[in-house]
Amino acid sequence: MSSNNLTSGENQQERLNPYWLVGFTDGEGCFSISIFKNKTLKSGFQIFPEFVLTQSAKSLETLEKVQSFFGCGRIYENKRYDNHRESLYRYCVRNKTDLIEKICPFFNKYALLTAKKNDFELFKQGLEIINRGEHLTDKGFIKIQEIASKMNRKKPRN
Amino acid sequence: MSSNNLTSGENQQERLNPYWLVGFTDGEGCFSISIFKNKTLKSGFQIFPEFVLTQSAKSLETLEKVQSFFGCGRIYENKRYDNHRESLYRYCVRNKTDLIEKICPFFNKYALLTAKKNDFELFKQGLEIINRGEHLTDKGFIKIQEIASKMNRKKPRN
């Protein structure tokens, strides 16, 4: 899986500096809570919290370093059909325990500096509701919907 | 110009950590050399090296911190007409001296970790040619064209 395309600078960081990782996340990271209809579940919905960092194939090695730093998450290849030469790779943490015990404590300690901090705060609120099992109640589900709607906001499609 | 939308975490970094800045650039930054036709110039072309960081309005304060950190560059508003609520802001360093004396030494000291490092190396090669005035010769101009074509590569449009 490793890419050899990266130029190795003499002063290249061997292990990730946590401030580099928080800056990289401010630039490129995404905290999201998605809600999908799923008829096989009692509630009829699946709630899907996720932390994602995306890079092109040439920077796959960087995502592998992030994966090794956090000690969790998986890297997925997304084939591209637009005008880019390379596949995209997505480093994703979806496991609730990893999100609560590894990802959140890191960004609690090393604060995000951009507005992504707001998404992270909402993400944590959502995770707490999920962790307490409250998303299975009507009230908790509505709360999750409200939180998800406030994150990564775009204008609603007409 | 300052935005008050940022939540201030207690452990929010007051001054930018250089590793945060290199991570942010790995995630979000762009080194580019553009070549425009310009009939008012003797060569017929204008060569335009630029370092850019882009954020939505909510994170304008972060770009202001970057501007203050580097002590150069300007922030421009780009109105958006897609499905986002906010304007984009672009922190741009276009001045050759600032690029050579402030931006390049920073990224020489704090190495980029993604494939953006390759763009930065090409960017420096281009800047050296421009700085020596060689871009005004046919040979130098062709070199700059080659360098620019290797940066931020997309498939050529049909």
PDB file of C-alpha atoms in Angstrom:
ATOM      1  CA  MET A   1       0.000   0.000   0.000  1.00  0.00           C
ATOM      2  CA  SER A   2       2.891   2.375   0.665  1.00  0.00           C
ATOM      3  CA  SER A   3       3.678   5.034  -1.883  1.00  0.00           C
ATOM      4  CA  ASN A   4       7.278   5.769  -2.762  1.00  0.00           C
ATOM      5  CA  ASN A   5       6.414   9.030  -4.464  1.00  0.00           C
ATOM      6  CA  LEU A   6       7.145  11.194  -1.448  1.00  0.00           C
ATOM      7  CA  THR A   7      10.391  13.070  -1.510  1.00  0.00           C
ATOM      8  CA  SER A   8      12.197  12.485   1.758  1.00  0.00           C
ATOM      9  CA  GLY A   9      13.547  15.775   3.031  1.00  0.00           C
ATOM     10  CA  GLU A  10      16.465  15.505   5.428  1.00  0.00           C
ATOM     11  CA  ASN A  11      14.473  17.272   8.114  1.00  0.00           C
ATOM     12  CA  GLN A  12      11.302  15.263   7.412  1.00  0.00           C
ATOM     13  CA  GLN A  13       9.525  14.458  10.643  1.00  0.00           C
ATOM     14  CA  GLU A  14       9.859  10.742  11.364  1.00  0.00           C
ATOM     15  CA  ARG A  15       7.009  10.596  13.859  1.00  0.00           C
ATOM     16  CA  LEU A  16       4.081  12.963  13.550  1.00  0.00           C
ATOM     17  CA  ASN A  17       4.169  16.059  15.679  1.00  0.00           C
ATOM     18  CA  PRO A  18       0.733  16.434  17.326  1.00  0.00           C
ATOM     19  CA  TYR A  19       0.561  20.112  16.325  1.00  0.00           C
ATOM     20  CA  TRP A  20       1.172  19.076  12.701  1.00  0.00           C
ATOM     21  CA  LEU A  21      -1.761  16.670  13.020  1.00  0.00           C
ATOM     22  CA  VAL A  22      -4.120  19.267  14.464  1.00  0.00           C
ATOM     23  CA  GLY A  23      -3.085  21.734  11.728  1.00  0.00           C
ATOM     24  CA  PHE A  24      -3.597  19.069   9.066  1.00  0.00           C
ATOM     25  CA  THR A  25      -7.050  18.369  10.494  1.00  0.00           C
ATOM     26  CA  ASP A  26      -7.875  22.097  10.567  1.00  0.00           C
ATOM     27  CA  GLY A  27      -6.959  22.178   6.893  1.00  0.00           C
ATOM     28  CA  GLU A  28      -8.310  18.907   5.622  1.00  0.00           C
ATOM     29  CA  GLY A  29     -10.184  16.951   8.304  1.00  0.00           C
ATOM     30  CA  CYS A  30     -13.887  16.327   8.620  1.00  0.00           C
ATOM     31  CA  PHE A  31     -16.022  15.443  11.630  1.00  0.00           C
ATOM     32  CA  SER A  32     -19.468  14.327  10.557  1.00  0.00           C
ATOM     33  CA  ILE A  33     -22.583  12.585  11.798  1.00  0.00           C
ATOM     34  CA  SER A  34     -24.640  11.059   9.025  1.00  0.00           C
ATOM     35  CA  ILE A  35     -28.129   9.636   9.379  1.00  0.00           C
ATOM     36  CA  PHE A  36     -29.242   6.941   6.954  1.00  0.00           C
ATOM     37  CA  LYS A  37     -32.580   5.194   6.635  1.00  0.00           C
ATOM     38  CA  ASN A  38     -32.124   1.515   7.468  1.00  0.00           C
ATOM     39  CA  LYS A  39     -35.245  -0.620   7.612  1.00  0.00           C
ATOM     40  CA  THR A  40     -33.406  -3.550   9.184  1.00  0.00           C
ATOM     41  CA  LEU A  41     -32.912  -1.525  12.375  1.00  0.00           C
ATOM     42  CA  LYS A  42     -35.656  -1.135  14.983  1.00  0.00           C
ATOM     43  CA  SER A  43     -35.392   2.647  14.928  1.00  0.00           C
ATOM     44  CA  GLY A  44     -35.472   2.711  11.112  1.00  0.00           C
ATOM     45  CA  PHE A  45     -32.307   4.819  11.032  1.00  0.00           C
ATOM     46  CA  GLN A  46     -28.580   4.283  11.293  1.00  0.00           C
ATOM     47  CA  ILE A  47     -26.485   7.034  12.883  1.00  0.00           C
ATOM     48  CA  PHE A  48     -22.976   7.158  11.584  1.00  0.00           C
ATOM     49  CA  PRO A  49     -20.335   9.329  13.291  1.00  0.00           C
ATOM     50  CA  GLU A  50     -17.045   9.574  11.423  1.00  0.00           C
ATOM     51  CA  PHE A  51     -13.688  11.358  11.483  1.00  0.00           C
ATOM     52  CA  VAL A  52     -12.062  11.548   8.036  1.00  0.00           C
ATOM     53  CA  LEU A  53      -8.827  12.812   6.490  1.00  0.00           C
ATOM     54  CA  THR A  54      -8.572  12.660   2.697  1.00  0.00           C
ATOM     55  CA  GLN A  55      -5.495  12.712   0.460  1.00  0.00           C
ATOM     56  CA  SER A  56      -4.539  11.765  -3.065  1.00  0.00           C
ATOM     57  CA  ALA A  57      -2.581   8.534  -3.679  1.00  0.00           C
ATOM     58  CA  LYS A  58       0.741  10.383  -3.609  1.00  0.00           C
ATOM     59  CA  SER A  59       0.194  11.204   0.076  1.00  0.00           C
ATOM     60  CA  LEU A  60      -1.043   7.795   1.159  1.00  0.00           C
ATOM     61  CA  GLU A  61       2.085   7.402   3.287  1.00  0.00           C
ATOM     62  CA  THR A  62       1.019  10.427   5.338  1.00  0.00           C
ATOM     63  CA  LEU A  63      -2.371   8.860   6.048  1.00  0.00           C
ATOM     64  CA  GLU A  64      -0.602   5.676   7.141  1.00  0.00           C
ATOM     65  CA  LYS A  65       1.438   7.755   9.587  1.00  0.00           C
ATOM     66  CA  VAL A  66      -1.788   9.267  10.951  1.00  0.00           C
ATOM     67  CA  GLN A  67      -3.298   5.789  11.306  1.00  0.00           C
ATOM     68  CA  SER A  68      -0.215   4.633  13.173  1.00  0.00           C
ATOM     69  CA  PHE A  69      -0.259   7.758  15.377  1.00  0.00           C
ATOM     70  CA  PHE A  70      -3.868   7.259  16.467  1.00  0.00           C
ATOM     71  CA  GLY A  71      -3.616   3.452  16.558  1.00  0.00           C
ATOM     72  CA  CYS A  72      -7.066   3.089  15.019  1.00  0.00           C
ATOM     73  CA  GLY A  73      -9.068   3.701  11.870  1.00  0.00           C
ATOM     74  CA  ARG A  74      -8.872   2.352   8.343  1.00  0.00           C
ATOM     75  CA  ILE A  75      -7.778   3.706   4.970  1.00  0.00           C
ATOM     76  CA  TYR A  76     -10.142   3.326   2.029  1.00  0.00           C
ATOM     77  CA  GLU A  77      -9.489   3.957  -1.632  1.00  0.00           C
ATOM     78  CA  ASN A  78     -12.003   6.098  -3.512  1.00  0.00           C
ATOM     79  CA  LYS A  79     -11.635   5.798  -7.274  1.00  0.00           C
ATOM     80  CA  ARG A  80     -11.985   9.151  -9.004  1.00  0.00           C
ATOM     81  CA  TYR A  81     -13.663   9.864 -12.286  1.00  0.00           C
ATOM     82  CA  ASP A  82     -13.043  13.610 -12.478  1.00  0.00           C
ATOM     83  CA  ASN A  83     -10.030  15.352 -14.013  1.00  0.00           C
ATOM     84  CA  HIS A  84      -7.487  14.110 -11.471  1.00  0.00           C
ATOM     85  CA  ARG A  85      -4.960  11.435 -12.301  1.00  0.00           C
ATOM     86  CA  GLU A  86      -5.045   9.640  -8.981  1.00  0.00           C
ATOM     87  CA  SER A  87      -7.359   7.855  -6.611  1.00  0.00           C
ATOM     88  CA  LEU A  88      -8.301   9.539  -3.356  1.00  0.00           C
ATOM     89  CA  TYR A  89      -7.604   7.805  -0.071  1.00  0.00           C
ATOM     90  CA  ARG A  90      -9.715   8.386   3.016  1.00  0.00           C
ATOM     91  CA  TYR A  91      -8.462   7.700   6.521  1.00  0.00           C
ATOM     92  CA  CYS A  92     -11.674   7.004   8.473  1.00  0.00           C
ATOM     93  CA  VAL A  93     -12.368   6.387  12.141  1.00  0.00           C
ATOM     94  CA  ARG A  94     -15.897   5.045  12.559  1.00  0.00           C
ATOM     95  CA  ASN A  95     -15.629   2.861  15.637  1.00  0.00           C
ATOM     96  CA  LYS A  96     -17.447   4.564  18.520  1.00  0.00           C
ATOM     97  CA  THR A  97     -14.952   3.469  21.164  1.00  0.00           C
ATOM     98  CA  ASP A  98     -11.977   4.666  19.092  1.00  0.00           C
ATOM     99  CA  LEU A  99     -13.699   8.005  18.487  1.00  0.00           C
ATOM    100  CA  ILE A 100     -14.447   8.452  22.199  1.00  0.00           C
ATOM    101  CA  GLU A 101     -11.202   7.094  23.625  1.00  0.00           C
ATOM    102  CA  LYS A 102      -8.634   8.117  21.002  1.00  0.00           C
ATOM    103  CA  ILE A 103      -9.813  10.836  18.606  1.00  0.00           C
ATOM    104  CA  CYS A 104     -11.752  13.107  20.994  1.00  0.00           C
ATOM    105  CA  PRO A 105      -9.108  13.160  23.761  1.00  0.00           C
ATOM    106  CA  PHE A 106      -6.469  14.127  21.192  1.00  0.00           C
ATOM    107  CA  PHE A 107      -8.444  17.139  19.918  1.00  0.00           C
ATOM    108  CA  ASN A 108      -9.410  18.051  23.495  1.00  0.00           C
ATOM    109  CA  LYS A 109      -5.703  18.288  24.296  1.00  0.00           C
ATOM    110  CA  TYR A 110      -4.592  19.883  20.993  1.00  0.00           C
ATOM    111  CA  ALA A 111      -7.286  22.429  20.160  1.00  0.00           C
ATOM    112  CA  LEU A 112      -8.373  23.015  16.583  1.00  0.00           C
ATOM    113  CA  LEU A 113      -7.952  26.656  15.568  1.00  0.00           C
ATOM    114  CA  THR A 114     -10.388  27.065  12.691  1.00  0.00           C
ATOM    115  CA  ALA A 115     -14.180  26.896  12.696  1.00  0.00           C
ATOM    116  CA  LYS A 116     -13.691  23.117  12.488  1.00  0.00           C
ATOM    117  CA  LYS A 117     -13.478  23.386  16.266  1.00  0.00           C
ATOM    118  CA  ASN A 118     -17.237  24.058  16.283  1.00  0.00           C
ATOM    119  CA  ASP A 119     -17.857  20.891  14.253  1.00  0.00           C
ATOM    120  CA  PHE A 120     -15.715  18.948  16.705  1.00  0.00           C
ATOM    121  CA  GLU A 121     -17.705  20.283  19.689  1.00  0.00           C
ATOM    122  CA  LEU A 122     -20.982  19.265  18.000  1.00  0.00           C
ATOM    123  CA  PHE A 123     -19.452  15.898  17.088  1.00  0.00           C
ATOM    124  CA  LYS A 124     -18.624  15.264  20.762  1.00  0.00           C
ATOM    125  CA  GLN A 125     -22.167  16.213  21.819  1.00  0.00           C
ATOM    126  CA  GLY A 126     -23.531  13.735  19.284  1.00  0.00           C
ATOM    127  CA  LEU A 127     -21.157  11.003  20.407  1.00  0.00           C
ATOM    128  CA  GLU A 128     -22.189  11.506  24.034  1.00  0.00           C
ATOM    129  CA  ILE A 129     -25.849  11.042  23.097  1.00  0.00           C
ATOM    130  CA  ILE A 130     -24.996   7.901  21.117  1.00  0.00           C
ATOM    131  CA  ASN A 131     -22.784   6.576  23.904  1.00  0.00           C
ATOM    132  CA  ARG A 132     -25.602   6.963  26.449  1.00  0.00           C
ATOM    133  CA  GLY A 133     -27.950   5.152  24.052  1.00  0.00           C
ATOM    134  CA  GLU A 134     -30.237   8.189  23.971  1.00  0.00           C
ATOM    135  CA  HIS A 135     -30.280   8.251  20.165  1.00  0.00           C
ATOM    136  CA  LEU A 136     -32.677   5.296  20.387  1.00  0.00           C
ATOM    137  CA  THR A 137     -35.320   7.520  21.990  1.00  0.00           C
ATOM    138  CA  ASP A 138     -37.376  10.001  19.952  1.00  0.00           C
ATOM    139  CA  LYS A 139     -36.016  12.932  21.953  1.00  0.00           C
ATOM    140  CA  GLY A 140     -32.400  11.818  21.533  1.00  0.00           C
ATOM    141  CA  PHE A 141     -32.870  11.126  17.846  1.00  0.00           C
ATOM    142  CA  ILE A 142     -34.216  14.645  17.277  1.00  0.00           C
ATOM    143  CA  LYS A 143     -31.225  16.026  19.186  1.00  0.00           C
ATOM    144  CA  ILE A 144     -28.843  14.068  16.942  1.00  0.00           C
ATOM    145  CA  GLN A 145     -30.659  15.362  13.863  1.00  0.00           C
ATOM    146  CA  GLU A 146     -30.285  18.947  15.113  1.00  0.00           C
ATOM    147  CA  ILE A 147     -26.589  18.447  15.824  1.00  0.00           C
ATOM    148  CA  ALA A 148     -25.927  16.800  12.452  1.00  0.00           C
ATOM    149  CA  SER A 149     -27.715  19.626  10.652  1.00  0.00           C
ATOM    150  CA  LYS A 150     -25.444  22.216  12.284  1.00  0.00           C
ATOM    151  CA  MET A 151     -22.212  20.491  11.191  1.00  0.00           C
ATOM    152  CA  ASN A 152     -20.413  21.239   7.883  1.00  0.00           C
ATOM    153  CA  ARG A 153     -23.324  23.455   6.955  1.00  0.00           C
ATOM    154  CA  LYS A 154     -24.234  24.105   3.375  1.00  0.00           C
ATOM    155  CA  LYS A 155     -27.290  25.854   2.062  1.00  0.00           C
ATOM    156  CA  PRO A 156     -30.113  23.352   1.740  1.00  0.00           C
ATOM    157  CA  ARG A 157     -30.607  22.098  -1.819  1.00  0.00           C
ATOM    158  CA  ASN A 158     -33.777  23.330  -3.453  1.00  0.00           C
TER     159      ASN A 158
ATOM    160  CA  MET B   1     -12.635  42.054   9.477  1.00  0.00           C
ATOM    161  CA  SER B   2     -12.319  39.775  12.530  1.00  0.00           C
ATOM    162  CA  SER B   3     -14.852  37.040  13.005  1.00  0.00           C
ATOM    163  CA  ASN B   4     -16.266  36.348  16.464  1.00  0.00           C
ATOM    164  CA  ASN B   5     -17.666  33.002  15.436  1.00  0.00           C
ATOM    165  CA  LEU B   6     -14.719  30.998  16.694  1.00  0.00           C
ATOM    166  CA  THR B   7     -15.212  29.222  19.964  1.00  0.00           C
ATOM    167  CA  SER B   8     -12.255  29.953  22.219  1.00  0.00           C
ATOM    168  CA  GLY B   9     -11.119  26.737  23.837  1.00  0.00           C
ATOM    169  CA  GLU B  10      -9.196  27.144  27.051  1.00  0.00           C
ATOM    170  CA  ASN B  11      -6.175  25.473  25.538  1.00  0.00           C
ATOM    171  CA  GLN B  12      -6.491  27.365  22.254  1.00  0.00           C
ATOM    172  CA  GLN B  13      -3.056  28.251  20.971  1.00  0.00           C
ATOM    173  CA  GLU B  14      -2.536  31.994  21.287  1.00  0.00           C
ATOM    174  CA  ARG B  15       0.375  32.140  18.869  1.00  0.00           C
ATOM    175  CA  LEU B  16       0.585  29.710  16.003  1.00  0.00           C
ATOM    176  CA  ASN B  17       2.781  26.700  16.538  1.00  0.00           C
ATOM    177  CA  PRO B  18       4.973  26.267  13.431  1.00  0.00           C
ATOM    178  CA  TYR B  19       4.108  22.568  13.224  1.00  0.00           C
ATOM    179  CA  TRP B  20       0.411  23.501  13.227  1.00  0.00           C
ATOM    180  CA  LEU B  21       1.119  25.830  10.304  1.00  0.00           C
ATOM    181  CA  VAL B  22       2.990  23.212   8.286  1.00  0.00           C
ATOM    182  CA  GLY B  23       0.206  20.678   8.951  1.00  0.00           C
ATOM    183  CA  PHE B  24      -2.432  23.244   7.944  1.00  0.00           C
ATOM    184  CA  THR B  25      -0.489  23.880   4.730  1.00  0.00           C
ATOM    185  CA  ASP B  26      -0.174  20.138   4.055  1.00  0.00           C
ATOM    186  CA  GLY B  27      -3.950  19.948   4.382  1.00  0.00           C
ATOM    187  CA  GLU B  28      -5.084  23.150   2.750  1.00  0.00           C
ATOM    188  CA  GLY B  29      -2.197  25.136   1.248  1.00  0.00           C
ATOM    189  CA  CYS B  30      -1.321  25.660  -2.388  1.00  0.00           C
ATOM    190  CA  PHE B  31       1.963  26.586  -4.039  1.00  0.00           C
ATOM    191  CA  SER B  32       1.421  27.565  -7.643  1.00  0.00           C
ATOM    192  CA  ILE B  33       3.092  29.261 -10.586  1.00  0.00           C
ATOM    193  CA  SER B  34       0.631  30.636 -13.118  1.00  0.00           C
ATOM    194  CA  ILE B  35       1.495  31.974 -16.547  1.00  0.00           C
ATOM    195  CA  PHE B  36      -0.811  34.568 -18.117  1.00  0.00           C
ATOM    196  CA  LYS B  37      -0.651  36.201 -21.522  1.00  0.00           C
ATOM    197  CA  ASN B  38      -0.004  39.916 -21.067  1.00  0.00           C
ATOM    198  CA  LYS B  39       0.562  41.969 -24.201  1.00  0.00           C
ATOM    199  CA  THR B  40       1.747  44.999 -22.229  1.00  0.00           C
ATOM    200  CA  LEU B  41       4.892  43.102 -21.171  1.00  0.00           C
ATOM    201  CA  LYS B  42       7.896  42.739 -23.475  1.00  0.00           C
ATOM    202  CA  SER B  43       7.902  38.927 -23.069  1.00  0.00           C
ATOM    203  CA  GLY B  44       4.157  38.755 -23.769  1.00  0.00           C
ATOM    204  CA  PHE B  45       3.650  36.728 -20.588  1.00  0.00           C
ATOM    205  CA  GLN B  46       3.291  37.366 -16.870  1.00  0.00           C
ATOM    206  CA  ILE B  47       4.606  34.734 -14.467  1.00  0.00           C
ATOM    207  CA  PHE B  48       2.772  34.668 -11.199  1.00  0.00           C
ATOM    208  CA  PRO B  49       4.103  32.628  -8.248  1.00  0.00           C
ATOM    209  CA  GLU B  50       1.745  32.424  -5.291  1.00  0.00           C
ATOM    210  CA  PHE B  51       1.319  30.734  -1.905  1.00  0.00           C
ATOM    211  CA  VAL B  52      -2.329  30.462  -0.840  1.00  0.00           C
ATOM    212  CA  LEU B  53      -4.337  29.250   2.145  1.00  0.00           C
ATOM    213  CA  THR B  54      -8.125  29.270   1.797  1.00  0.00           C
ATOM    214  CA  GLN B  55     -10.807  29.235   4.485  1.00  0.00           C
ATOM    215  CA  SER B  56     -14.470  30.081   4.848  1.00  0.00           C
ATOM    216  CA  ALA B  57     -15.486  33.341   6.568  1.00  0.00           C
ATOM    217  CA  LYS B  58     -15.906  31.600   9.926  1.00  0.00           C
ATOM    218  CA  SER B  59     -12.151  30.882   9.996  1.00  0.00           C
ATOM    219  CA  LEU B  60     -10.988  34.297   8.827  1.00  0.00           C
ATOM    220  CA  GLU B  61      -9.389  34.848  12.241  1.00  0.00           C
ATOM    221  CA  THR B  62      -7.110  31.868  11.609  1.00  0.00           C
ATOM    222  CA  LEU B  63      -5.916  33.351   8.315  1.00  0.00           C
ATOM    223  CA  GLU B  64      -5.221  36.629  10.133  1.00  0.00           C
ATOM    224  CA  LYS B  65      -3.060  34.695  12.596  1.00  0.00           C
ATOM    225  CA  VAL B  66      -1.151  33.141   9.685  1.00  0.00           C
ATOM    226  CA  GLN B  67      -0.672  36.588   8.127  1.00  0.00           C
ATOM    227  CA  SER B  68       0.636  37.889  11.425  1.00  0.00           C
ATOM    228  CA  PHE B  69       2.925  34.842  11.842  1.00  0.00           C
ATOM    229  CA  PHE B  70       4.558  35.286   8.428  1.00  0.00           C
ATOM    230  CA  GLY B  71       4.495  39.102   8.568  1.00  0.00           C
ATOM    231  CA  CYS B  72       3.508  39.308   4.913  1.00  0.00           C
ATOM    232  CA  GLY B  73       0.735  38.529   2.450  1.00  0.00           C
ATOM    233  CA  ARG B  74      -2.818  39.763   2.040  1.00  0.00           C
ATOM    234  CA  ILE B  75      -6.276  38.321   2.647  1.00  0.00           C
ATOM    235  CA  TYR B  76      -8.821  38.529  -0.170  1.00  0.00           C
ATOM    236  CA  GLU B  77     -12.524  37.796  -0.073  1.00  0.00           C
ATOM    237  CA  ASN B  78     -13.914  35.523  -2.780  1.00  0.00           C
ATOM    238  CA  LYS B  79     -17.692  35.710  -3.030  1.00  0.00           C
ATOM    239  CA  ARG B  80     -19.248  32.301  -3.546  1.00  0.00           C
ATOM    240  CA  TYR B  81     -22.197  31.447  -5.668  1.00  0.00           C
ATOM    241  CA  ASP B  82     -22.396  27.707  -4.984  1.00  0.00           C
ATOM    242  CA  ASN B  83     -24.316  25.984  -2.194  1.00  0.00           C
ATOM    243  CA  HIS B  84     -22.243  27.376   0.678  1.00  0.00           C
ATOM    244  CA  ARG B  85     -23.533  30.092   2.963  1.00  0.00           C
ATOM    245  CA  GLU B  86     -20.300  31.982   3.353  1.00  0.00           C
ATOM    246  CA  SER B  87     -17.643  33.796   1.381  1.00  0.00           C
ATOM    247  CA  LEU B  88     -14.251  32.190   1.019  1.00  0.00           C
ATOM    248  CA  TYR B  89     -11.158  34.066   2.150  1.00  0.00           C
ATOM    249  CA  ARG B  90      -7.773  33.519   0.561  1.00  0.00           C
ATOM    250  CA  TYR B  91      -4.523  34.363   2.341  1.00  0.00           C
ATOM    251  CA  CYS B  92      -2.108  35.035  -0.540  1.00  0.00           C
ATOM    252  CA  VAL B  93       1.618  35.755  -0.656  1.00  0.00           C
ATOM    253  CA  ARG B  94       2.534  36.993  -4.132  1.00  0.00           C
ATOM    254  CA  ASN B  95       5.478  39.302  -3.455  1.00  0.00           C
ATOM    255  CA  LYS B  96       8.657  37.653  -4.736  1.00  0.00           C
ATOM    256  CA  THR B  97      10.834  38.913  -1.892  1.00  0.00           C
ATOM    257  CA  ASP B  98       8.352  37.735   0.751  1.00  0.00           C
ATOM    258  CA  LEU B  99       8.138  34.329  -0.930  1.00  0.00           C
ATOM    259  CA  ILE B 100      11.932  33.996  -1.065  1.00  0.00           C
ATOM    260  CA  GLU B 101      12.775  35.488   2.317  1.00  0.00           C
ATOM    261  CA  LYS B 102       9.814  34.449   4.479  1.00  0.00           C
ATOM    262  CA  ILE B 103       7.724  31.615   3.027  1.00  0.00           C
ATOM    263  CA  CYS B 104      10.454  29.369   1.560  1.00  0.00           C
ATOM    264  CA  PRO B 105      12.773  29.485   4.602  1.00  0.00           C
ATOM    265  CA  PHE B 106       9.846  28.521   6.840  1.00  0.00           C
ATOM    266  CA  PHE B 107       8.996  25.403   4.791  1.00  0.00           C
ATOM    267  CA  ASN B 108      12.702  24.580   4.439  1.00  0.00           C
ATOM    268  CA  LYS B 109      12.905  24.497   8.222  1.00  0.00           C
ATOM    269  CA  TYR B 110       9.536  22.806   8.868  1.00  0.00           C
ATOM    270  CA  ALA B 111       9.213  20.151   6.169  1.00  0.00           C
ATOM    271  CA  LEU B 112       5.860  19.406   4.549  1.00  0.00           C
ATOM    272  CA  LEU B 113       4.906  15.741   4.939  1.00  0.00           C
ATOM    273  CA  THR B 114       2.457  15.173   2.090  1.00  0.00           C
ATOM    274  CA  ALA B 115       3.061  15.227  -1.673  1.00  0.00           C
ATOM    275  CA  LYS B 116       2.674  19.005  -1.344  1.00  0.00           C
ATOM    276  CA  LYS B 117       6.372  18.874  -0.525  1.00  0.00           C
ATOM    277  CA  ASN B 118       6.993  18.112  -4.216  1.00  0.00           C
ATOM    278  CA  ASP B 119       5.005  21.183  -5.256  1.00  0.00           C
ATOM    279  CA  PHE B 120       7.022  23.266  -2.822  1.00  0.00           C
ATOM    280  CA  GLU B 121      10.326  21.972  -4.279  1.00  0.00           C
ATOM    281  CA  LEU B 122       9.149  22.842  -7.798  1.00  0.00           C
ATOM    282  CA  PHE B 123       7.915  26.215  -6.558  1.00  0.00           C
ATOM    283  CA  LYS B 124      11.376  27.009  -5.182  1.00  0.00           C
ATOM    284  CA  GLN B 125      13.015  25.997  -8.471  1.00  0.00           C
ATOM    285  CA  GLY B 126      10.646  28.343 -10.317  1.00  0.00           C
ATOM    286  CA  LEU B 127      11.296  31.181  -7.868  1.00  0.00           C
ATOM    287  CA  GLU B 128      15.063  30.776  -8.319  1.00  0.00           C
ATOM    288  CA  ILE B 129      14.710  31.108 -12.090  1.00  0.00           C
ATOM    289  CA  ILE B 130      12.510  34.192 -11.656  1.00  0.00           C
ATOM    290  CA  ASN B 131      14.875  35.662  -9.088  1.00  0.00           C
ATOM    291  CA  ARG B 132      17.847  35.304 -11.448  1.00  0.00           C
ATOM    292  CA  GLY B 133      15.813  36.962 -14.205  1.00  0.00           C
ATOM    293  CA  GLU B 134      16.188  33.862 -16.378  1.00  0.00           C
ATOM    294  CA  HIS B 135      12.439  33.670 -17.012  1.00  0.00           C
ATOM    295  CA  LEU B 136      12.952  36.569 -19.433  1.00  0.00           C
ATOM    296  CA  THR B 137      15.026  34.325 -21.732  1.00  0.00           C
ATOM    297  CA  ASP B 138      13.412  31.731 -23.996  1.00  0.00           C
ATOM    298  CA  LYS B 139      15.243  28.894 -22.251  1.00  0.00           C
ATOM    299  CA  GLY B 140      14.240  30.089 -18.778  1.00  0.00           C
ATOM    300  CA  PHE B 141      10.648  30.666 -19.843  1.00  0.00           C
ATOM    301  CA  ILE B 142      10.403  27.083 -21.148  1.00  0.00           C
ATOM    302  CA  LYS B 143      11.862  25.834 -17.844  1.00  0.00           C
ATOM    303  CA  ILE B 144       9.208  27.777 -15.911  1.00  0.00           C
ATOM    304  CA  GLN B 145       6.488  26.333 -18.142  1.00  0.00           C
ATOM    305  CA  GLU B 146       7.771  22.812 -17.470  1.00  0.00           C
ATOM    306  CA  ILE B 147       7.884  23.427 -13.720  1.00  0.00           C
ATOM    307  CA  ALA B 148       4.402  24.985 -13.643  1.00  0.00           C
ATOM    308  CA  SER B 149       2.979  22.042 -15.602  1.00  0.00           C
ATOM    309  CA  LYS B 150       4.308  19.577 -13.017  1.00  0.00           C
ATOM    310  CA  MET B 151       2.669  21.370 -10.059  1.00  0.00           C
ATOM    311  CA  ASN B 152      -0.853  20.541  -8.780  1.00  0.00           C
ATOM    312  CA  ARG B 153      -1.260  18.203 -11.711  1.00  0.00           C
ATOM    313  CA  LYS B 154      -4.616  17.427 -13.153  1.00  0.00           C
ATOM    314  CA  LYS B 155      -5.351  15.574 -16.334  1.00  0.00           C
ATOM    315  CA  PRO B 156      -5.256  18.009 -19.241  1.00  0.00           C
ATOM    316  CA  ARG B 157      -8.701  19.168 -20.330  1.00  0.00           C
ATOM    317  CA  ASN B 158      -9.797  17.820 -23.692  1.00  0.00           C
TER     318      ASN B 158
END
